[in-house]
Structure formats: C-alpha cells, structure tokens
PDB file of C-alpha atoms in Angstrom:
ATOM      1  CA  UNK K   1     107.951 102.948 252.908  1.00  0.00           C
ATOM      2  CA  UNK K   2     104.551 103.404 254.804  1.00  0.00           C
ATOM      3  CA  UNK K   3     102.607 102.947 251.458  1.00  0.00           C
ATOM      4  CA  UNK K   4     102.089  99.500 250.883  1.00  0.00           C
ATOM      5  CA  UNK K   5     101.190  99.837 247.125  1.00  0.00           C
ATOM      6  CA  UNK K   6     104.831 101.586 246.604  1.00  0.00           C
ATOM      7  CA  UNK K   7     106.475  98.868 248.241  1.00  0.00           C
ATOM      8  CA  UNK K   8     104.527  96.174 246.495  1.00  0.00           C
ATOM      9  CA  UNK K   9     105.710  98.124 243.427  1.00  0.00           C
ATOM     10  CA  UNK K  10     109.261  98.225 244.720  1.00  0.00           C
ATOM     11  CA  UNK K  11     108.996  94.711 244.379  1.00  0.00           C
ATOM     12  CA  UNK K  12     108.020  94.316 241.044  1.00  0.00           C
ATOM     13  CA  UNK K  13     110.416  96.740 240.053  1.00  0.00           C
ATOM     14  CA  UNK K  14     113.296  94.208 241.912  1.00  0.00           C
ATOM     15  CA  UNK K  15     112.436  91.482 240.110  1.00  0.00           C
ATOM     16  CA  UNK K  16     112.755  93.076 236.613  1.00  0.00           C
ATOM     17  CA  UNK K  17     115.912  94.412 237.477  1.00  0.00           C
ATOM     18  CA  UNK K  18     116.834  90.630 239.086  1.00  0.00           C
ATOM     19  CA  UNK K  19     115.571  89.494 235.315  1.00  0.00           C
ATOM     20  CA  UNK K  20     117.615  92.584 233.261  1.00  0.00           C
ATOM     21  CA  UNK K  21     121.058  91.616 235.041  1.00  0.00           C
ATOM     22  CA  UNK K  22     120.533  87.782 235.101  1.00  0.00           C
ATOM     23  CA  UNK K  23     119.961  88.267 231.018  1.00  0.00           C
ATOM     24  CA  UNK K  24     122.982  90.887 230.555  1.00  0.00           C
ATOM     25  CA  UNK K  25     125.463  88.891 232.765  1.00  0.00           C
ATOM     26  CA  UNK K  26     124.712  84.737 232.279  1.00  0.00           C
ATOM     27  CA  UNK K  27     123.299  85.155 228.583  1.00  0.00           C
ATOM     28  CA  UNK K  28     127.178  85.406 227.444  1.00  0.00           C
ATOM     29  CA  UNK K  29     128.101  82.650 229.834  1.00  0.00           C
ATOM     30  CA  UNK K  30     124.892  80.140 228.410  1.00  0.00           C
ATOM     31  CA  UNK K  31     126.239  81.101 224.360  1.00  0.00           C
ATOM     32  CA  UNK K  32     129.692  81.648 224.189  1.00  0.00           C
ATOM     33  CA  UNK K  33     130.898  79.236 227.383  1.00  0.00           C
ATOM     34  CA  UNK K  34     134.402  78.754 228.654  1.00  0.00           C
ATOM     35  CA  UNK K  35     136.037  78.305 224.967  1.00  0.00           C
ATOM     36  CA  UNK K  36     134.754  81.026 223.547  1.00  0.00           C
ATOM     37  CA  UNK K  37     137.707  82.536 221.915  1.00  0.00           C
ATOM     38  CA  UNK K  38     138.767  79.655 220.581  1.00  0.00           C
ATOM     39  CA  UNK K  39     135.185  79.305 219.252  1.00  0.00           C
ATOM     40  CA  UNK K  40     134.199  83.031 218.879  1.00  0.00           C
ATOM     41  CA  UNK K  41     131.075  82.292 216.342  1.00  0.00           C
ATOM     42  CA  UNK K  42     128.756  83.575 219.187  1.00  0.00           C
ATOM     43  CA  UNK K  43     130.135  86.478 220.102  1.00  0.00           C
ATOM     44  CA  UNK K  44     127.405  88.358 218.282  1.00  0.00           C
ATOM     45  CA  UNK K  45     124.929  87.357 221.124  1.00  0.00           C
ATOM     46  CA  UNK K  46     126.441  89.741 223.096  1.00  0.00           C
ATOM     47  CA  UNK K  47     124.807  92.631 221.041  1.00  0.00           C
ATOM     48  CA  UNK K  48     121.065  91.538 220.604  1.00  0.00           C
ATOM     49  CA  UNK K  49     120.106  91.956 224.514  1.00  0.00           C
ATOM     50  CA  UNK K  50     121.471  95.405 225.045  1.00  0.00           C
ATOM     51  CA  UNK K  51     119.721  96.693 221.183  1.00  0.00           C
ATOM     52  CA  UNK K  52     116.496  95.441 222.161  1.00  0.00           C
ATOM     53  CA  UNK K  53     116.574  97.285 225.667  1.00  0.00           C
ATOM     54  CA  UNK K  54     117.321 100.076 223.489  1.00  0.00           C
ATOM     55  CA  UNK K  55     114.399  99.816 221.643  1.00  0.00           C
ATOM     56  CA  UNK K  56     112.239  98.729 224.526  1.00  0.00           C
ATOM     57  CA  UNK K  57     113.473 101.910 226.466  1.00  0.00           C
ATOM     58  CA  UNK K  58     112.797 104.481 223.625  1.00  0.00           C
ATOM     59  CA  UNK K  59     109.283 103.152 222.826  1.00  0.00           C
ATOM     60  CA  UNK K  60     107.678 101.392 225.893  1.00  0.00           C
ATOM     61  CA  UNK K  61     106.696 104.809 227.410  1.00  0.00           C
ATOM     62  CA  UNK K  62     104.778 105.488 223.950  1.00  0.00           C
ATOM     63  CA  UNK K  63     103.542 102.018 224.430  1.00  0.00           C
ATOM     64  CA  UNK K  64     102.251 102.323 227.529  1.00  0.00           C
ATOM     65  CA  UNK K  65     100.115 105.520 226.551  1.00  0.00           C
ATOM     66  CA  UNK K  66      98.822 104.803 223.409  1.00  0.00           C
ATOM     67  CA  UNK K  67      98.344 101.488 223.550  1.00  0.00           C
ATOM     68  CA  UNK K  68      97.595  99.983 227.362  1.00  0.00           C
ATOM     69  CA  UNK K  69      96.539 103.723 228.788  1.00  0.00           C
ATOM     70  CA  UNK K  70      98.039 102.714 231.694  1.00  0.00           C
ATOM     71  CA  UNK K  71     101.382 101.903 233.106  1.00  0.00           C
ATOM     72  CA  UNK K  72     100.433  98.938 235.711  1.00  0.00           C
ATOM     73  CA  UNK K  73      99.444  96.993 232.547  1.00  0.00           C
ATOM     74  CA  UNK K  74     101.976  98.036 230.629  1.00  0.00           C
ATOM     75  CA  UNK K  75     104.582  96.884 232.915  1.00  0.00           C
ATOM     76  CA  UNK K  76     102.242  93.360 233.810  1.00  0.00           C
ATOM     77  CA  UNK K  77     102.211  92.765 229.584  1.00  0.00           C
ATOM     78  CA  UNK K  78     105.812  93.329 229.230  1.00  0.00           C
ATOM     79  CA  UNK K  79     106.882  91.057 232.184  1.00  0.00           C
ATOM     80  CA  UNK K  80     104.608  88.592 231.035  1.00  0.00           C
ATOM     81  CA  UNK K  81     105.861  88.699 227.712  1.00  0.00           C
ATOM     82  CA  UNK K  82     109.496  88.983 228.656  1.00  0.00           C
ATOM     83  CA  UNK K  83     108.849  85.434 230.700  1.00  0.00           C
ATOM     84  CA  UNK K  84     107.092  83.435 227.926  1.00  0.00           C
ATOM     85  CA  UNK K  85     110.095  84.928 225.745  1.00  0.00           C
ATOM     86  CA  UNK K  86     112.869  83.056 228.941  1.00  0.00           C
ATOM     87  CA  UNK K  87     110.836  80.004 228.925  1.00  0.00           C
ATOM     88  CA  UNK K  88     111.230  79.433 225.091  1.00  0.00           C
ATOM     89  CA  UNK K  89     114.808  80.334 225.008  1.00  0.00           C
ATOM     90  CA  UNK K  90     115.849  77.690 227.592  1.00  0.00           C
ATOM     91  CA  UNK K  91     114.629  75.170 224.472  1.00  0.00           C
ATOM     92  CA  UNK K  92     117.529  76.311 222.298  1.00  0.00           C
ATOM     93  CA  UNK K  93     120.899  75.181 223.077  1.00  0.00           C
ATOM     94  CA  UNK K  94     123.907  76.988 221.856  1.00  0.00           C
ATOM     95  CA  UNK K  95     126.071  74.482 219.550  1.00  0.00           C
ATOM     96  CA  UNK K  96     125.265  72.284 216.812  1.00  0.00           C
ATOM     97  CA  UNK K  97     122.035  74.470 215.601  1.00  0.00           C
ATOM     98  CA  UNK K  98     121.113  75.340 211.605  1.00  0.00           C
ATOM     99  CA  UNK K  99     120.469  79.077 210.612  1.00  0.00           C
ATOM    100  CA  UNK K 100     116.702  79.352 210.961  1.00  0.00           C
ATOM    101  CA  UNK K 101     117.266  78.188 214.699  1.00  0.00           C
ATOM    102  CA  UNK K 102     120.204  80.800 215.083  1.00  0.00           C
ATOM    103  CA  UNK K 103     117.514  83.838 213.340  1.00  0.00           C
ATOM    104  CA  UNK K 104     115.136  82.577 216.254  1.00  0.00           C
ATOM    105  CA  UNK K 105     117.404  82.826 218.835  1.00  0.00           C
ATOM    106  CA  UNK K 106     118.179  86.608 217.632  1.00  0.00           C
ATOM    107  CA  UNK K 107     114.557  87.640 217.389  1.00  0.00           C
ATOM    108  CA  UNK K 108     113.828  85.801 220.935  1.00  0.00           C
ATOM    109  CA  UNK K 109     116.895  87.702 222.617  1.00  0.00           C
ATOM    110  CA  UNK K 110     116.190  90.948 220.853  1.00  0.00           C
ATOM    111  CA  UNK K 111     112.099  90.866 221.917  1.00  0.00           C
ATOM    112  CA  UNK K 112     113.598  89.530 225.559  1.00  0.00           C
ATOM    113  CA  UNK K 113     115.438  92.856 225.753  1.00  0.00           C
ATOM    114  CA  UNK K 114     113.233  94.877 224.588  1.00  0.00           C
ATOM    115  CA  UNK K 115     110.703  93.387 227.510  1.00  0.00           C
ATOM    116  CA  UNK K 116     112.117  93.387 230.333  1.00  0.00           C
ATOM    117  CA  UNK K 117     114.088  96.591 230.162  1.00  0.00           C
ATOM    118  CA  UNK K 118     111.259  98.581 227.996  1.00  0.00           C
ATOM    119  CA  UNK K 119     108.626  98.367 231.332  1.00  0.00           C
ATOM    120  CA  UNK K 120     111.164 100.077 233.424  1.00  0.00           C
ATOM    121  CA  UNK K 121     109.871 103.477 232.122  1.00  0.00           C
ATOM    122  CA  UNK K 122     106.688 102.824 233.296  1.00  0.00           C
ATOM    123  CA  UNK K 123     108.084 101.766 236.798  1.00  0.00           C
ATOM    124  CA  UNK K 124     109.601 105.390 237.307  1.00  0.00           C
ATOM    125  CA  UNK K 125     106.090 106.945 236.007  1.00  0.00           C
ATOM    126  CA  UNK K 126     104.257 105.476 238.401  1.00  0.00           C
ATOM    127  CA  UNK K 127     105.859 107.277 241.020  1.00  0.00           C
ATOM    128  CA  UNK K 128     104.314 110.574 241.732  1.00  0.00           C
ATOM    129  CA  UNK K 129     101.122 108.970 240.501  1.00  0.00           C
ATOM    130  CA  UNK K 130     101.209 106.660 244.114  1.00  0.00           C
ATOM    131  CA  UNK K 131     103.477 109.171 246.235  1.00  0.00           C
ATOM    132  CA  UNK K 132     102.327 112.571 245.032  1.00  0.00           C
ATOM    133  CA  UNK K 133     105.003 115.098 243.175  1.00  0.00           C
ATOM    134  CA  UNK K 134     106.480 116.230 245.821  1.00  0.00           C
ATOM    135  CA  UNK K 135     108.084 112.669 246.952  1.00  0.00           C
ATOM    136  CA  UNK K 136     108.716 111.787 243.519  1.00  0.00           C
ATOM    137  CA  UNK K 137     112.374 112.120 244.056  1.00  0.00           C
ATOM    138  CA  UNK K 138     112.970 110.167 247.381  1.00  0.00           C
ATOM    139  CA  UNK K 139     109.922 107.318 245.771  1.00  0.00           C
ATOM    140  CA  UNK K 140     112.219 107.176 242.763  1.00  0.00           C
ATOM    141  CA  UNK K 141     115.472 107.105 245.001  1.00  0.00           C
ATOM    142  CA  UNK K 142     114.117 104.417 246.998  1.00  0.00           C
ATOM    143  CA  UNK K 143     112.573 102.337 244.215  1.00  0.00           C
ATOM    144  CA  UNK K 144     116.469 102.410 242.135  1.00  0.00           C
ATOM    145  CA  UNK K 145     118.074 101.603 245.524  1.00  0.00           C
ATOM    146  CA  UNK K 146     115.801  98.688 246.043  1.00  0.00           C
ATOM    147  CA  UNK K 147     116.419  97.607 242.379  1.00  0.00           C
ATOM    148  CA  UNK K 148     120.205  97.854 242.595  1.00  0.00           C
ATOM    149  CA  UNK K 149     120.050  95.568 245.598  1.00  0.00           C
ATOM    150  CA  UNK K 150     117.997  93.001 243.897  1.00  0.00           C
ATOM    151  CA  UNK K 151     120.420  92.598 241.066  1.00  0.00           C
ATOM    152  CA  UNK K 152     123.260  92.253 243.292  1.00  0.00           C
ATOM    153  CA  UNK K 153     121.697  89.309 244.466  1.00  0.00           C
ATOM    154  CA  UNK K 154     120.582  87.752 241.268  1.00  0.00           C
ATOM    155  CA  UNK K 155     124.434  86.957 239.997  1.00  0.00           C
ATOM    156  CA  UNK K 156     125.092  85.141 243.437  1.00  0.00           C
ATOM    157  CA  UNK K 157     122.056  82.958 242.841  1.00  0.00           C
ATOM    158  CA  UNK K 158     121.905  82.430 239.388  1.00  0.00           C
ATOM    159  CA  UNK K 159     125.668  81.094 239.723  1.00  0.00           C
ATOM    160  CA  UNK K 160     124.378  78.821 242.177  1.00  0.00           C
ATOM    161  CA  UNK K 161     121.620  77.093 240.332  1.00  0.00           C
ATOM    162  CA  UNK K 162     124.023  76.852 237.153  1.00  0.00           C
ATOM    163  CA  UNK K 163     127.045  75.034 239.375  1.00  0.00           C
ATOM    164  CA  UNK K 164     124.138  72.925 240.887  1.00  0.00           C
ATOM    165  CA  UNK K 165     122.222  72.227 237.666  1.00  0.00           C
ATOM    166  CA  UNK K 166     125.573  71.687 235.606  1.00  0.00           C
ATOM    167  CA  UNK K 167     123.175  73.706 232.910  1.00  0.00           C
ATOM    168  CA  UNK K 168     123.565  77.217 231.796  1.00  0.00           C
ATOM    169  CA  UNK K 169     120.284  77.021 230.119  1.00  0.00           C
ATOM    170  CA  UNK K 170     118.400  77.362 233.526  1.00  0.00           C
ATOM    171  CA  UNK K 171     119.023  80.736 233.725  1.00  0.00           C
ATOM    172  CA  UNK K 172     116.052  81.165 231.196  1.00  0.00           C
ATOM    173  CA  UNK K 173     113.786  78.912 233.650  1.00  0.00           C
ATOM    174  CA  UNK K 174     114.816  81.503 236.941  1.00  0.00           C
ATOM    175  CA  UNK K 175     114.021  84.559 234.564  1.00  0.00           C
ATOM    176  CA  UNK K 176     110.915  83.390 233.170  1.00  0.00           C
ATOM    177  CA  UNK K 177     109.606  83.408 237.017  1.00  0.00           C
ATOM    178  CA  UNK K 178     111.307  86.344 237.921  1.00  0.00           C
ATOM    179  CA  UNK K 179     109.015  88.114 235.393  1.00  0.00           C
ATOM    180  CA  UNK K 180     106.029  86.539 235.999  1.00  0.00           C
ATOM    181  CA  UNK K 181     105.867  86.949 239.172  1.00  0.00           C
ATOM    182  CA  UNK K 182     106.924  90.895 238.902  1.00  0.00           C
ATOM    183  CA  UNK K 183     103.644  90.570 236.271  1.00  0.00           C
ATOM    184  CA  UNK K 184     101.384  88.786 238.505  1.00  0.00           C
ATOM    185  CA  UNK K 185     102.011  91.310 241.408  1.00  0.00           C
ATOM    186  CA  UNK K 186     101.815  94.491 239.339  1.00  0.00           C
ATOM    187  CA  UNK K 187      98.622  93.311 238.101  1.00  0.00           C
ATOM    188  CA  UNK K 188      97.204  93.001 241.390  1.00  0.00           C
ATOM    189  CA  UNK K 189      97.952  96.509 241.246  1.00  0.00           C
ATOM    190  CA  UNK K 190      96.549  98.039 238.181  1.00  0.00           C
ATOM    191  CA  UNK K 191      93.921 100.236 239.725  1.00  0.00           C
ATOM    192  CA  UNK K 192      96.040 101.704 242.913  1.00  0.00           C
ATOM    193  CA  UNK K 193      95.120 105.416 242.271  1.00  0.00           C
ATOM    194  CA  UNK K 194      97.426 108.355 243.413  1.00  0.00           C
ATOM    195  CA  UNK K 195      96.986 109.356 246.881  1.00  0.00           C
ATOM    196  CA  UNK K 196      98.133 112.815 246.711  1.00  0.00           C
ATOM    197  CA  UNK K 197      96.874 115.886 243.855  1.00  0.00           C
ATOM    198  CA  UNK K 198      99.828 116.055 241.190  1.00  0.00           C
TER     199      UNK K 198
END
C-alpha cells in the first residue's frame, strides 16, 4: 500500500468494477422495469452484457499485446470506450422504439460489456510488473479486495440517484464517468515501470 502507483491503480481498477456491477445489476432494472413479466419482450437484455464480457475477457489480453503493447493503454482505451458507449445508451429509452433502434441497443450493450469487463485482464497483469513477482499474490489480493468493496458501494448509490432522478436511464450518465475517470487516471500512469526484476 506504500507504492503510490499500485494504489492509484487500485483505483482505477475500483471504478471499473463500480462500472461492471452498476451495468450487470441496474441495466435489467432501466429495460425490463417493474412490469416486466407482464411485459417480458426485454428479457433478452439480460444476455447481451454478460456475452460481451465474455468476449472482452477472452480477447482483451490479446488486445492489449498485439495491438496497444501495453496494458496502461489498453485499460485507458477500453474505459474510455466503455464510457462514450454509457453516454450514448442513456439516449435510448426502453419502450415504444422500432427494430433498427432495438439492433443498436444490442450492439451498444454487447461493445459496453465487452469494455469494461475486457480491461480487467490487463489490471491483474500489471501487477508484478509495479510490485515485483514475488508480491504478485498479496498486489493481486489487495487490488480484488479493493474492487469488491467498490462495487458494494456502487448498488447503494446508483439506487440513490435513480429514486432521486425518478430516471433509470441515469445509470448510463454515473457509468460513463465512472470509466472515464478510471481512463483518465490510468493514463496518467502509462509509463510507471516495474520497480522490482521479474
């Protein structure tokens, strides 16, 4: 906890897990509301979120490697993406909408998956590259413990700002910062270098 560039790290890594279980718990709550068995017809949101995290999870790491040749950007482009993906969402409401507005809304939930769950590979790489190898367990201990506490508190606050706002749709608006700001800090640390040999 000494090493300021793991805790700043920590903290992006709380905010995209603030982001992953705002999305996985309100999304269902914005589409399908209080009537939704009555009114089933959205029930297939349920399924984009978790397939795109899927795919983000499987690929991201090849992403990161091939592509960005480094994880700190990896994880800033995917936040950043993930948030401009929330922002646009919170213009689509969930009744009354034709079928080219309902295949947007499944490519925007599946690429807002596949963002902000994809740069969490990344997160755990960057691990023994700031700590060393042989903290690489306790760094990645304490990092998961610090991201479990973070999404406790999202649901809390998210549920708050819905029964203030009266409007389900600005969950997207708290997300969309959530992730830019974990991609603004982690880009403020794209060149930390590891301070012990691997």
């Amino acid at each position: 906890m000494g090493n300021f560039t793991f805790v700043r790290l920590c903290i992006s890594f709380g905010l995209e897990s603030m982001a992953r279980y705002g999305l996985i718990f309100w999304v269902p709550v914005h589409f399908l509301g209080k009537n939704w068995k009555e009114d089933p017809s959205f029930l297939w949101v349920t399924f984009l979120l978790p397939l795109g995290m899927a795919i983000g999870a499987v690929s991201f790491g090849q992403l990161a490697v091939s592509v960005f040749k480094n994880n700190f950007r990896s994880i800033t482009f995917g936040m950043l993406v993930c948030s401009i993906i929330s922002f646009s969402l919170y213009t689509f409401t969930s009744s009354n909408i034709i079928i080219i507005i309902i295949i947007i809304i499944a490519f925007l939930l599946i690429a807002c998956g596949f963002f902000v769950y994809g740069p969490q590979a990344n997160f755990w790489a960057l691990c023994p590259q700031i700590l060393g190898k042989h903290k690489t367990g306790t760094a990645m201990g304490i990092m998961n413990m610090f991201g479990y506490l973070c999404a406790a508190l999202i649901e809390p606050i998210l549920g708050s700002v819905i029964s203030f706002s009266k409007n389900t749709s600005i969950l997207f608006i708290v997300i969309g910062v959530l992730c830019l700001a974990a991609s603004i800090n982690t880009w403020f640390l794209r060149d930390a270098k590891n301070v012990e040999n691997y």
